[in-house]
Coordinates of C-alpha atoms in Angstrom, one line a residue:
Chain A
X274 CA 25.1 42.2 -36.3
X275 CA 23.5 40.6 -40.0
X276 CA 22.7 42.9 -42.6
X277 CA 18.7 41.4 -42.9
X278 CA 16.2 43.4 -43.4
X279 CA 13.0 42.9 -41.6
X280 CA 9.7 43.3 -41.2
X281 CA 7.2 43.3 -38.3
X282 CA 4.0 43.1 -39.4
X283 CA 1.3 42.1 -37.2
X284 CA -2.7 43.4 -36.0
X285 CA -1.9 45.5 -33.0
X286 CA 0.3 48.6 -33.4
X287 CA 3.6 47.9 -32.9
X288 CA 5.8 51.2 -34.1
X289 CA 7.4 51.3 -30.2
X290 CA 8.7 48.0 -31.0
X291 CA 9.4 48.9 -35.1
X292 CA 11.8 52.2 -33.9
X293 CA 13.2 50.0 -31.6
X294 CA 14.7 47.6 -33.6
X295 CA 15.3 50.7 -36.1
X296 CA 18.2 50.7 -34.2
X297 CA 20.2 48.1 -35.0
X298 CA 18.8 47.0 -38.3
X299 CA 17.5 47.2 -41.8
X300 CA 13.4 47.3 -40.8
X301 CA 10.3 47.8 -42.4
X302 CA 8.6 51.4 -41.4
X303 CA 5.0 49.5 -40.6
X304 CA 2.1 51.3 -42.7
X305 CA 0.1 51.1 -39.7
X306 CA -1.1 48.2 -38.2
X307 CA -4.5 45.5 -38.9
X308 CA -3.5 45.6 -42.5
X309 CA -0.6 42.8 -42.4
X310 CA -2.8 40.8 -45.3
X311 CA -3.3 43.6 -47.2
X312 CA 0.0 44.8 -47.2
X313 CA 1.6 41.6 -48.8
X314 CA -0.8 41.1 -50.3
X315 CA -0.5 44.1 -52.2
X316 CA 2.7 44.3 -55.4
X317 CA 3.2 47.7 -55.1
X318 CA 3.2 48.7 -51.4
X319 CA 6.4 49.7 -49.8
X320 CA 6.6 46.5 -48.2
X321 CA 7.4 44.7 -51.4
X322 CA 9.8 47.7 -52.1
X323 CA 11.6 47.4 -49.0
X324 CA 11.8 43.4 -49.9
X325 CA 12.0 42.2 -46.7
X326 CA 13.7 39.2 -45.8
X327 CA 12.3 37.6 -42.8
X328 CA 9.1 38.9 -41.9
X329 CA 7.6 38.6 -38.1
X330 CA 3.9 38.2 -37.8
X331 CA 2.7 38.9 -34.0
X332 CA -0.5 38.5 -34.3
X333 CA -3.1 39.5 -31.3
X334 CA -5.5 36.2 -31.1
X335 CA -8.1 38.0 -29.4
X336 CA -8.4 40.9 -31.7
X337 CA -8.0 38.3 -35.3
X338 CA -10.6 36.4 -33.4
X339 CA -12.8 39.6 -33.0
X340 CA -13.2 38.1 -29.5
X341 CA -15.7 35.7 -31.1
X342 CA -15.2 32.8 -28.0
X343 CA -17.1 30.4 -29.7
X344 CA -14.9 27.7 -30.9
X345 CA -16.4 26.8 -34.1
X346 CA -16.5 30.2 -35.5
X347 CA -12.8 31.6 -34.0
X348 CA -11.9 28.8 -35.7
X349 CA -13.4 30.0 -39.0
X350 CA -11.3 33.1 -38.8
X351 CA -8.0 31.5 -37.9
X352 CA -8.8 29.2 -41.1
X353 CA -9.3 32.0 -42.7
X354 CA -6.1 34.5 -42.1
X355 CA -4.3 31.2 -42.6
X356 CA -6.1 30.6 -46.4
X357 CA -4.9 33.8 -47.3
X358 CA -0.9 34.3 -45.6
X359 CA -0.5 30.5 -47.3
X360 CA -1.8 32.0 -51.0
X361 CA -0.1 35.0 -50.3
X362 CA 2.9 33.5 -48.9
X363 CA 6.4 34.3 -51.7
X364 CA 9.1 31.9 -51.4
X365 CA 12.3 34.2 -50.8
X366 CA 11.1 35.9 -48.1
X367 CA 11.4 33.9 -43.9
X368 CA 8.7 34.0 -42.3
X369 CA 7.7 33.8 -38.4
X370 CA 4.6 34.1 -37.1
X371 CA 3.8 34.0 -33.5
X372 CA 2.2 31.1 -31.9
X373 CA -1.1 31.6 -30.9
X374 CA -1.9 33.5 -27.3
X375 CA -5.4 34.3 -25.9
X376 CA -5.8 37.5 -23.7
X377 CA -8.8 39.7 -23.2
X378 CA -10.4 40.7 -20.1
X379 CA -13.8 38.5 -20.7
X380 CA -11.4 35.5 -20.5
X381 CA -11.7 35.9 -16.4
X382 CA -15.1 34.7 -16.4
X383 CA -14.6 32.1 -18.7
X384 CA -16.5 29.1 -16.8
X385 CA -15.7 27.0 -18.9
X386 CA -11.7 26.8 -18.2
X387 CA -10.3 24.4 -21.1
X388 CA -11.4 27.7 -23.5
X389 CA -8.7 29.7 -23.3
X390 CA -6.6 26.6 -24.5
X391 CA -9.1 25.3 -26.7
X392 CA -8.9 28.6 -29.3
X393 CA -5.1 28.7 -28.7
X394 CA -5.0 25.0 -30.0
X395 CA -7.0 26.5 -33.2
X396 CA -4.1 28.7 -33.9
X397 CA -1.6 26.2 -33.7
X398 CA -2.5 24.0 -35.3
X399 CA -3.2 25.8 -38.0
X400 CA 0.4 27.6 -37.9
X401 CA 1.8 24.3 -37.4
X402 CA -0.2 23.4 -40.4
X403 CA 1.3 25.9 -42.4
X404 CA 5.3 26.1 -41.3
X405 CA 4.7 22.3 -42.0
X406 CA 4.0 22.9 -45.4
X407 CA 5.8 25.3 -45.7
X408 CA 9.7 25.6 -45.0
X409 CA 10.1 29.3 -44.8
X410 CA 7.5 29.1 -41.8
X411 CA 9.0 29.3 -38.5
X412 CA 6.7 29.5 -35.0
X413 CA 8.0 33.1 -33.0
X414 CA 8.1 31.6 -29.4
X415 CA 5.9 34.3 -28.9
X416 CA 3.4 32.5 -26.5
X417 CA 6.7 31.8 -23.7
X418 CA 7.9 35.2 -23.6
X419 CA 4.5 36.0 -22.2
X420 CA 4.1 33.3 -20.0
X421 CA 7.9 34.4 -19.0
X422 CA 6.4 37.9 -18.1
X423 CA 3.3 37.3 -16.9
X424 CA -0.2 39.0 -18.2
X425 CA 0.6 41.1 -15.5
X426 CA 3.2 42.5 -16.6
X427 CA 2.9 42.1 -20.2
X428 CA 0.2 43.5 -21.4
X429 CA -1.3 47.1 -20.2
X430 CA -5.0 48.0 -21.0
X431 CA -5.0 51.2 -20.7
X432 CA -2.2 51.5 -23.3
X433 CA -4.3 49.5 -25.1
X434 CA -7.6 51.7 -24.9
X435 CA -5.0 54.9 -25.5
X436 CA -3.3 54.3 -28.6
X437 CA -3.8 50.0 -29.7
X438 CA -0.7 49.1 -28.2
X439 CA -1.2 45.5 -26.5
X440 CA 2.2 45.0 -24.9
X441 CA 3.7 47.0 -21.9
X442 CA 6.4 48.7 -22.8
X443 CA 8.4 46.1 -20.5
X444 CA 6.5 43.0 -23.0
X445 CA 7.4 45.3 -26.1
X446 CA 11.3 46.3 -25.8
X447 CA 11.7 41.6 -24.7
X448 CA 9.2 41.1 -27.9
X449 CA 12.1 43.5 -30.5
X450 CA 14.9 41.4 -28.5
X451 CA 13.3 38.5 -28.7
X452 CA 13.5 39.0 -33.2
X453 CA 16.9 40.6 -32.9
X454 CA 17.6 37.1 -31.7
X455 CA 15.4 35.3 -33.9
X456 CA 16.8 37.1 -37.4
X457 CA 20.5 36.7 -35.9
X458 CA 20.3 33.2 -35.6
X459 CA 18.5 33.1 -39.4
X460 CA 21.8 34.5 -40.3
X461 CA 24.4 32.5 -38.6
X462 CA 25.2 29.3 -38.6
X463 CA 24.8 27.4 -35.5
X464 CA 27.1 25.3 -33.5
X465 CA 27.7 21.3 -33.4
X466 CA 29.3 20.4 -30.4
X467 CA 28.8 20.8 -26.8
X468 CA 32.0 19.7 -24.7
X469 CA 31.6 19.1 -20.7
X470 CA 33.4 19.0 -18.7
X471 CA 32.2 16.7 -15.2
X472 CA 33.1 18.1 -11.3
X473 CA 31.6 21.0 -10.4
X474 CA 29.9 20.8 -13.8
X475 CA 27.8 17.4 -14.8
X476 CA 27.9 16.9 -10.8
X477 CA 28.9 18.3 -7.5
X478 CA 31.7 17.2 -6.4
X479 CA 34.8 15.4 -7.3
X480 CA 34.8 11.6 -8.6
X481 CA 36.5 9.5 -6.4
X482 CA 36.4 10.5 -3.2
X483 CA 33.1 9.1 -3.1
X484 CA 34.6 7.3 0.2
X485 CA 34.5 10.9 1.8
X486 CA 32.1 12.8 -0.2
X487 CA 29.6 11.8 -2.4
X488 CA 29.1 13.9 -5.7
X489 CA 25.9 15.8 -5.7
X490 CA 23.4 14.5 -7.6
X491 CA 20.3 13.3 -6.7
X492 CA 16.4 14.7 -6.8
X493 CA 16.7 17.5 -4.0
X494 CA 18.7 20.2 -2.9
X495 CA 21.9 21.0 -4.9
X496 CA 22.0 17.3 -6.6
X497 CA 19.0 18.3 -7.7
X498 CA 20.3 21.4 -9.6
X499 CA 23.0 19.6 -11.4
X500 CA 19.7 16.1 -12.4
X501 CA 18.5 19.9 -13.7
X502 CA 20.9 20.4 -16.5
X503 CA 21.9 17.1 -17.3
X504 CA 17.7 17.3 -18.5
X505 CA 18.6 20.5 -20.6
X506 CA 21.7 19.0 -21.7
X507 CA 19.7 16.2 -22.5
X508 CA 17.4 17.4 -24.5
X509 CA 19.9 19.2 -26.5
X510 CA 20.8 16.1 -27.7
X511 CA 17.6 14.5 -29.0
X512 CA 17.0 17.6 -30.5
X513 CA 20.7 17.1 -31.9
X514 CA 23.4 18.4 -30.3
X515 CA 26.5 16.0 -30.3
X516 CA 28.1 16.4 -26.6
X517 CA 31.6 15.4 -25.9
X518 CA 33.4 15.1 -22.6
X519 CA 36.5 16.8 -22.1
X520 CA 37.4 16.5 -18.8
X521 CA 40.5 15.8 -15.8
X522 CA 39.7 12.6 -13.6
X523 CA 41.0 9.3 -13.5
X524 CA 38.6 7.7 -16.5
X525 CA 37.4 4.4 -14.4
X526 CA 36.4 6.9 -11.5
X527 CA 34.2 9.2 -13.9
X528 CA 32.8 6.2 -16.2
X529 CA 31.9 4.8 -13.0
X530 CA 29.8 7.1 -12.2
X531 CA 28.4 8.0 -15.7
X532 CA 27.7 4.7 -16.0
X533 CA 26.1 3.8 -12.9
X534 CA 25.2 6.5 -10.7
X535 CA 21.3 6.3 -10.3
X536 CA 20.3 9.8 -10.8
X537 CA 22.9 10.6 -14.1
X538 CA 20.2 11.2 -16.9
X539 CA 23.4 11.1 -19.7
X540 CA 25.1 7.9 -20.3
X541 CA 27.7 6.7 -22.0
X542 CA 26.2 6.3 -25.0
X543 CA 24.4 9.8 -25.4
X544 CA 28.1 11.0 -25.4
X545 CA 30.1 11.5 -28.9
X546 CA 33.8 11.5 -28.0
X547 CA 35.5 11.8 -24.6
X548 CA 38.3 12.5 -23.0
X549 CA 38.8 12.1 -19.8
X550 CA 42.7 12.2 -18.9
X551 CA 45.3 15.1 -17.8
X552 CA 46.4 16.2 -21.0
X553 CA 45.8 20.1 -21.4
X554 CA 42.5 20.7 -22.7
X555 CA 42.9 22.0 -25.8
X556 CA 45.0 19.7 -26.6
X557 CA 42.1 17.0 -26.1
X558 CA 39.7 19.7 -28.2
X559 CA 42.2 19.2 -30.9
X560 CA 42.2 15.7 -31.7
X561 CA 38.3 15.7 -30.8
X562 CA 37.6 17.9 -33.7
X563 CA 40.3 15.8 -35.9
X564 CA 38.0 12.8 -34.3
X565 CA 34.8 14.0 -35.2
X566 CA 36.1 15.9 -38.7
X567 CA 34.6 19.2 -37.9
X568 CA 36.3 23.0 -37.4
X569 CA 36.7 24.2 -34.3
X570 CA 34.0 26.5 -34.5
X571 CA 31.1 23.7 -34.3
X572 CA 32.4 23.2 -31.1
X573 CA 31.2 25.6 -27.0
X574 CA 33.4 24.1 -24.3
X575 CA 32.0 24.6 -20.7
X576 CA 34.0 24.3 -17.6
X577 CA 33.7 25.3 -13.8
X578 CA 37.1 26.2 -13.9
X579 CA 38.2 29.4 -14.7
X580 CA 41.7 29.0 -15.6
X581 CA 40.5 26.1 -17.8
X582 CA 38.5 27.9 -20.0
X583 CA 40.8 31.3 -20.1
X584 CA 43.4 28.5 -21.6
X585 CA 41.0 26.8 -24.1
X586 CA 39.8 30.8 -24.9
X587 CA 43.6 31.8 -25.8
X588 CA 45.1 28.2 -27.1
X589 CA 41.9 27.9 -29.8
X590 CA 40.0 31.1 -30.4
X591 CA 37.5 29.5 -32.9
X592 CA 36.0 27.5 -30.0
X593 CA 33.2 29.9 -28.3
X594 CA 33.9 29.5 -24.4
X595 CA 30.6 30.3 -22.2
X596 CA 31.0 31.8 -18.5
X597 CA 29.6 29.1 -15.9
X598 CA 27.1 30.2 -13.5
X599 CA 27.8 31.3 -10.2
X600 CA 25.5 29.1 -8.2
X601 CA 24.2 25.6 -9.3
X602 CA 20.4 26.9 -9.3
X603 CA 22.0 28.8 -12.2
X604 CA 23.4 26.3 -14.3
X605 CA 19.8 25.0 -15.9
X606 CA 18.6 28.4 -16.9
X607 CA 22.7 29.2 -17.7
X608 CA 22.2 26.0 -20.4
X609 CA 18.9 26.9 -21.5
X610 CA 20.6 30.6 -22.9
X611 CA 23.3 28.7 -23.9
X612 CA 21.2 26.9 -26.2
X613 CA 19.7 29.8 -27.6
X614 CA 22.7 31.6 -28.3
X615 CA 25.5 29.3 -29.5
X616 CA 22.9 26.0 -31.1
X617 CA 19.0 27.1 -30.9
X618 CA 18.3 26.3 -35.4
X619 CA 16.0 28.5 -37.5
X620 CA 15.7 25.8 -39.9
X621 CA 13.1 22.9 -39.7
X622 CA 14.0 19.7 -37.8
X623 CA 13.6 16.3 -39.1
X624 CA 10.9 15.6 -37.3
X625 CA 9.2 18.6 -38.7
X626 CA 10.5 17.0 -42.2
X627 CA 8.1 14.1 -41.6
X628 CA 5.8 15.8 -40.5
X629 CA 5.4 18.0 -44.0
X630 CA 6.2 14.9 -45.6
X631 CA 2.9 13.6 -44.0
X632 CA 1.0 17.2 -44.4
X633 CA 2.2 17.0 -48.6
X634 CA 0.6 13.7 -49.0
X635 CA -2.9 14.7 -47.4
X636 CA -2.6 17.4 -49.2
X637 CA -5.9 17.0 -50.9
X638 CA -7.9 16.7 -47.6
X639 CA -7.3 20.0 -47.2
X640 CA -9.6 21.4 -44.9
X641 CA -8.6 25.5 -45.3
X642 CA -11.1 27.6 -47.0
X643 CA -9.8 28.7 -50.7
X644 CA -9.5 32.2 -51.2
X645 CA -8.7 34.4 -54.7
X646 CA -5.6 36.0 -52.2
X647 CA -5.8 39.3 -54.1
X648 CA -5.3 42.8 -52.2
X649 CA -9.0 43.9 -54.6
X650 CA -10.8 40.8 -52.4
X651 CA -9.1 42.0 -49.3
X652 CA -10.0 45.7 -50.3
X653 CA -13.5 44.8 -51.8
X654 CA -13.6 42.2 -48.1
X655 CA -13.1 44.8 -46.1
X656 CA -16.5 47.4 -46.8
X657 CA -15.2 50.6 -46.2
X658 CA -17.1 53.8 -46.1
X659 CA -16.4 57.0 -46.2
X660 CA -18.5 60.3 -44.7
X661 CA -16.9 63.4 -45.1
X662 CA -17.7 65.4 -41.8
X663 CA -17.7 69.0 -40.8
X664 CA -14.7 70.5 -39.2
X665 CA -16.2 73.0 -37.6
X666 CA -17.5 69.8 -35.0
X667 CA -14.7 68.6 -35.2
X668 CA -11.9 71.3 -34.1
X669 CA -10.2 69.4 -30.9
X670 CA -9.7 66.2 -33.5
X671 CA -8.4 68.1 -36.4
X672 CA -6.0 69.8 -34.4
X673 CA -4.8 66.5 -33.3
X674 CA -4.7 64.8 -36.5
X675 CA -2.7 67.9 -37.9
X676 CA -0.5 67.6 -35.1
X677 CA -0.3 64.6 -34.2
X678 CA 0.1 62.4 -37.2
X679 CA 3.2 62.1 -38.8
X680 CA 3.5 59.3 -41.4
X681 CA 0.7 59.8 -43.2
X682 CA 1.2 63.5 -43.1
X683 CA 2.8 65.4 -46.7
X684 CA 3.9 68.4 -45.3
X685 CA 3.7 68.5 -41.8
X686 CA 2.4 72.1 -40.9
X687 CA 1.4 71.9 -37.0
X688 CA -1.4 73.7 -35.9
X689 CA -2.2 75.9 -32.6
X690 CA -5.8 75.9 -31.7
X691 CA -6.5 79.4 -32.4
X692 CA -4.5 79.4 -36.0
X693 CA -7.0 75.8 -36.7
X694 CA -10.0 77.7 -35.4
X695 CA -9.1 80.5 -38.0
X696 CA -8.1 78.1 -40.6
X697 CA -11.7 76.4 -40.0
X698 CA -12.7 80.5 -40.4
X699 CA -11.1 80.8 -43.8
X700 CA -13.4 80.7 -46.4
X701 CA -10.8 80.5 -49.3
X702 CA -9.9 77.1 -47.6
X703 CA -11.5 74.5 -48.6
X704 CA -11.5 71.4 -45.6
X705 CA -12.0 67.8 -46.3
X706 CA -12.3 65.3 -43.5
X707 CA -13.5 62.3 -42.9
X708 CA -14.8 59.3 -40.6
X709 CA -14.1 56.5 -42.3
X710 CA -15.9 52.5 -41.0
X711 CA -15.4 48.9 -42.5
X712 CA -17.3 45.6 -41.8
X713 CA -15.2 45.7 -38.5
X714 CA -16.1 48.4 -37.0
X715 CA -15.7 52.4 -37.3
X716 CA -12.0 53.6 -37.1
X717 CA -13.3 57.6 -36.8
X718 CA -12.4 60.4 -38.0
X719 CA -8.8 59.9 -39.4
X720 CA -8.6 62.2 -42.7
X721 CA -7.9 66.0 -43.2
X722 CA -7.1 67.3 -46.1
X723 CA -6.8 71.6 -46.7
X724 CA -7.3 73.3 -49.6
X725 CA -6.1 76.6 -50.3
X726 CA -8.0 78.6 -53.3
X727 CA -6.6 81.7 -52.0
X728 CA -4.4 81.5 -55.7
X729 CA -4.5 81.0 -58.9
X730 CA -4.2 77.3 -58.3
X731 CA -5.8 75.7 -55.8
X732 CA -3.2 74.0 -53.5
X733 CA -3.6 70.7 -51.1
X734 CA -1.3 72.2 -48.2
X735 CA -1.8 69.9 -45.6
X736 CA -3.3 66.1 -46.2
X737 CA -3.1 63.9 -43.5
X738 CA -4.4 60.3 -42.4
X739 CA -4.3 58.4 -39.4
X740 CA -1.8 55.4 -39.7
X741 CA -4.6 53.1 -38.1
X742 CA -5.8 52.8 -42.1
X743 CA -3.2 53.6 -43.9
X744 CA -2.3 50.7 -47.0
X745 CA -5.5 50.2 -47.9
X746 CA -6.3 52.9 -51.0
X747 CA -8.4 55.3 -49.2
X748 CA -6.1 58.7 -50.1
X749 CA -6.9 57.6 -53.2
X750 CA -10.7 57.1 -53.1
X751 CA -10.4 60.6 -50.8
X752 CA -8.4 62.4 -53.1
X753 CA -11.0 61.7 -56.1
X754 CA -13.3 62.8 -54.1
X755 CA -11.2 65.8 -53.1
X756 CA -10.7 66.5 -56.9
X757 CA -14.0 66.3 -58.4
X758 CA -15.0 69.2 -55.8
X759 CA -12.0 71.6 -57.2
X760 CA -12.8 71.5 -60.4
X761 CA -16.6 71.7 -59.2
X762 CA -15.5 75.2 -58.0
X763 CA -14.2 75.9 -61.4
X764 CA -10.7 75.2 -61.4
X765 CA -8.8 73.6 -63.9
X766 CA -5.9 72.8 -61.9
X767 CA -4.9 71.2 -59.0
X768 CA -1.3 71.1 -57.5
X769 CA 0.2 69.0 -53.5
X770 CA 4.0 69.5 -51.9
X771 CA 5.7 66.6 -50.1
X772 CA 8.0 67.8 -47.9
X773 CA 10.4 65.6 -45.9
X774 CA 10.6 64.9 -42.8
X775 CA 12.8 61.6 -40.9
X776 CA 8.8 60.1 -40.6
X777 CA 7.0 60.3 -43.3
X778 CA 8.6 58.2 -46.0
X779 CA 5.7 56.7 -46.4
X780 CA 4.2 59.1 -48.9
X781 CA 7.3 60.5 -50.8
X782 CA 5.7 58.6 -53.8
X783 CA 2.0 59.3 -53.2
X784 CA 1.7 62.3 -55.5
X785 CA 3.2 60.7 -58.4
X786 CA 1.5 57.5 -57.8
X787 CA -1.7 59.3 -58.5
X788 CA -0.5 60.5 -61.1
X789 CA 0.5 63.7 -60.6
X790 CA 3.3 65.7 -62.0
X791 CA 6.7 67.1 -60.5
X792 CA 6.2 70.1 -61.8
X793 CA 9.4 72.2 -58.9
X794 CA 11.9 70.6 -56.6
X795 CA 13.8 72.0 -54.6
X796 CA 15.5 71.1 -50.9
X797 CA 13.5 67.9 -50.8
X798 CA 10.6 69.6 -50.7
X799 CA 8.8 68.3 -53.8
X800 CA 5.8 70.4 -55.4
X801 CA 3.3 68.5 -58.0
X802 CA -0.2 69.0 -60.6
X803 CA -2.0 67.2 -61.5
X804 CA -4.4 68.9 -64.3
X805 CA -7.9 67.8 -62.7
X806 CA -9.8 67.3 -66.9
X807 CA -6.8 64.2 -66.5
X808 CA -7.6 62.5 -63.0
X809 CA -6.9 58.7 -63.6
X810 CA -8.5 55.9 -62.9
X811 CA -7.9 54.5 -59.8
X812 CA -8.0 51.3 -58.1
X813 CA -10.0 51.4 -54.7
X814 CA -13.0 49.8 -53.0
X815 CA -14.7 52.3 -50.4
X816 CA -18.0 53.9 -50.7
X817 CA -17.9 57.8 -49.4
X818 CA -21.1 59.2 -48.0
X819 CA -21.9 62.6 -46.9
X820 CA -22.6 63.7 -43.3
X821 CA -26.8 63.1 -42.4
X822 CA -26.8 60.4 -45.7
X823 CA -28.2 57.1 -45.8
Chain B
X264 CA 9.5 63.4 -8.3
X265 CA 9.5 66.3 -10.6
X266 CA 12.8 65.1 -11.5
X267 CA 12.6 61.3 -11.9
X268 CA 8.9 62.6 -14.5
X269 CA 11.2 65.0 -16.0
X270 CA 14.1 62.1 -16.8
X271 CA 11.9 59.5 -17.6
X272 CA 9.4 61.7 -20.4
X273 CA 13.1 62.7 -22.2
X274 CA 14.6 59.5 -21.7
X275 CA 11.3 57.8 -23.9
X276 CA 11.6 60.7 -26.3
X277 CA 15.4 60.2 -26.5
X278 CA 16.0 64.2 -26.7
X279 CA 18.9 65.3 -24.1
X280 CA 18.3 66.3 -20.6
X281 CA 17.2 69.7 -19.7
X282 CA 15.0 69.6 -23.4
X283 CA 11.8 69.2 -21.7
X284 CA 10.4 71.4 -18.0
X285 CA 7.7 71.9 -16.1
X286 CA 6.3 74.7 -18.4
X287 CA 6.9 72.8 -20.7
X288 CA 3.5 72.5 -23.6
X289 CA 3.3 68.5 -25.1
X290 CA 2.6 70.2 -28.2
X291 CA 5.6 72.4 -28.5
X292 CA 7.9 69.4 -29.0
X293 CA 8.3 67.6 -32.5
X294 CA 9.0 64.8 -30.4
X295 CA 6.2 64.3 -28.1
X296 CA 3.9 62.5 -30.8
X297 CA 0.7 60.4 -29.7
X298 CA 2.5 56.6 -29.9
X299 CA 5.0 58.6 -27.6
X300 CA 2.6 59.9 -25.0
X301 CA 1.5 56.3 -24.9
X302 CA 4.4 55.2 -24.0
X303 CA 5.0 58.0 -21.7
X304 CA 1.9 56.9 -19.7
X305 CA 3.2 53.3 -19.6
X306 CA 6.6 54.2 -18.3
X307 CA 4.8 56.4 -15.6
X308 CA 3.0 52.8 -14.6
X309 CA 5.7 50.8 -15.2
X310 CA 8.7 52.2 -13.7
X311 CA 7.4 54.6 -11.2
X312 CA 3.8 53.2 -10.1
X313 CA 2.2 57.0 -10.9
X314 CA -1.3 55.6 -12.6
X315 CA -2.1 58.6 -14.6
X316 CA -5.9 57.6 -15.1
X317 CA -6.8 57.3 -18.8
X318 CA -8.9 60.2 -18.8
X319 CA -6.5 62.9 -17.5
X320 CA -4.8 60.6 -19.8
X321 CA -6.0 61.6 -23.1
X322 CA -7.2 65.2 -21.4
X323 CA -3.4 65.9 -20.5
X324 CA -2.2 69.4 -22.5
X325 CA 1.4 70.4 -20.3
X326 CA 4.1 68.8 -18.4
X327 CA 2.6 70.8 -14.9
X328 CA -1.2 68.9 -15.8
X329 CA 1.2 65.8 -15.7
X330 CA 3.4 66.6 -13.0
X331 CA -0.1 67.5 -11.1
X332 CA -1.6 64.0 -12.4
X333 CA 1.7 62.3 -10.8
X334 CA 1.1 64.1 -7.3
X335 CA -2.7 63.3 -7.0
X336 CA -2.3 59.2 -7.9
X337 CA 1.4 58.8 -6.8

């Protein structure tokens, strides 16, 4: 596996995919989801500190268009998203953006069958335009993945309702593999030449025995399996893969078929090199390498005969020799796999380059709405508001937040229901609980801060926030509130603590960022202090209301 | 069935065999966060064909409750 650093950002919960990726690559620990633009815009975000080489943006189209199925309205939202992304692309990061797949329960009752496709096209057009303009933006084949799995296997309504996890476990695993695959493609040099055997490889049966048994290559049965294989190979050639024949036959018999057989898809002019003779194949391959002036590591050799494969593997270890399927019906698919593994190119093709030129010429007519694309603008436009709620009325949520929050959790103290009830009755504790809304709707109760005022200097002993609202500087606003409230209670200082766990690294530097001074460090635990009179100015855009107030 | 469900849970949580028993309470398992809980409910359906209803899924507090639910839904 290469050492590239990856990031996966999304507008739905992808935490599990991230964890899966973590097992084999360096991957950014996403702060929640649905804040992909904010994370990328904010130059001081943990995303930029992590510094990914490749960023995968896997977006759910339905969430992005906010269930707005009217094409004009959906178009506005899609173009706005792309306009922002276009403004914040970093030249040293490769971006893979998912192509559009629209899924939602209401699509089942759409009377206009073409509407789904039209909405997906809006996304596709904008995506192609962006990738045409920027050589570091690629299209991530998400749509194909869903189609292969089928909607029934790919999506899970229940997991969506439970935790904003759109994809089934199976689909999440597949997505993780797909991301790893493309990350690997990005890091490797692809193969250039596919060398093919003929008999029982490009067609069934043996050339030169026409009188007794004609070869199998046709529009039906086994013959069609070989023809379809040739169709796949032909497409690969069209996309720039060089082809060669390395086969033990009489040249005349074989070429008679390649030239004249009505069902041959590949013709003599499709092959850049040809060795049809009875010499050992590794010798032929060496000659072809010299002829094409390519290293042996540029070659993939495919032959149905295991002995031939073995010989080439031993004699030419640089040549890639994939396995050959047992059955003709598996041929076309196996070739697709070979393409993905060895030939697929991450770089833009010439066709893409041509399109890029066309876009450059048309740059003036760009219809994407201009936005300033700053993190501040983004936060402002979210129009967030927080309401302080009474924890005694939300005991269950109180426990849930403290016990189930892993990432944004400064001290990771867990409470039983009984302990929580006692805590809520303890008048030496100041407890702050907030519900947060934004222009997209209500995020529910997402923050709990517990300040213990039993000692001389009050201490923030619990500070948790749900990952769904992370990365929006909400904590800056709420801590400012808490500090003001503590100060109004007659205290001069406030202390906080960070206890590291395997999962809470996203908040490791939180108190530093909020302007607290480190007063004590032991075994990774850091204690901080702020003189409340010196509360620094912080950047946030959220209105704070008291419960019941308008 | 009990064994299958328990080993599925252990697999999702990535904990050693024997960590989870019928008497385990969810809140006592550090690894069993809300996200893992969703994955477990999802796996039960995808791998074992057990569709625990949404509302019950959200209320379950122990392995025993989950097993009872599986009995009723399997």
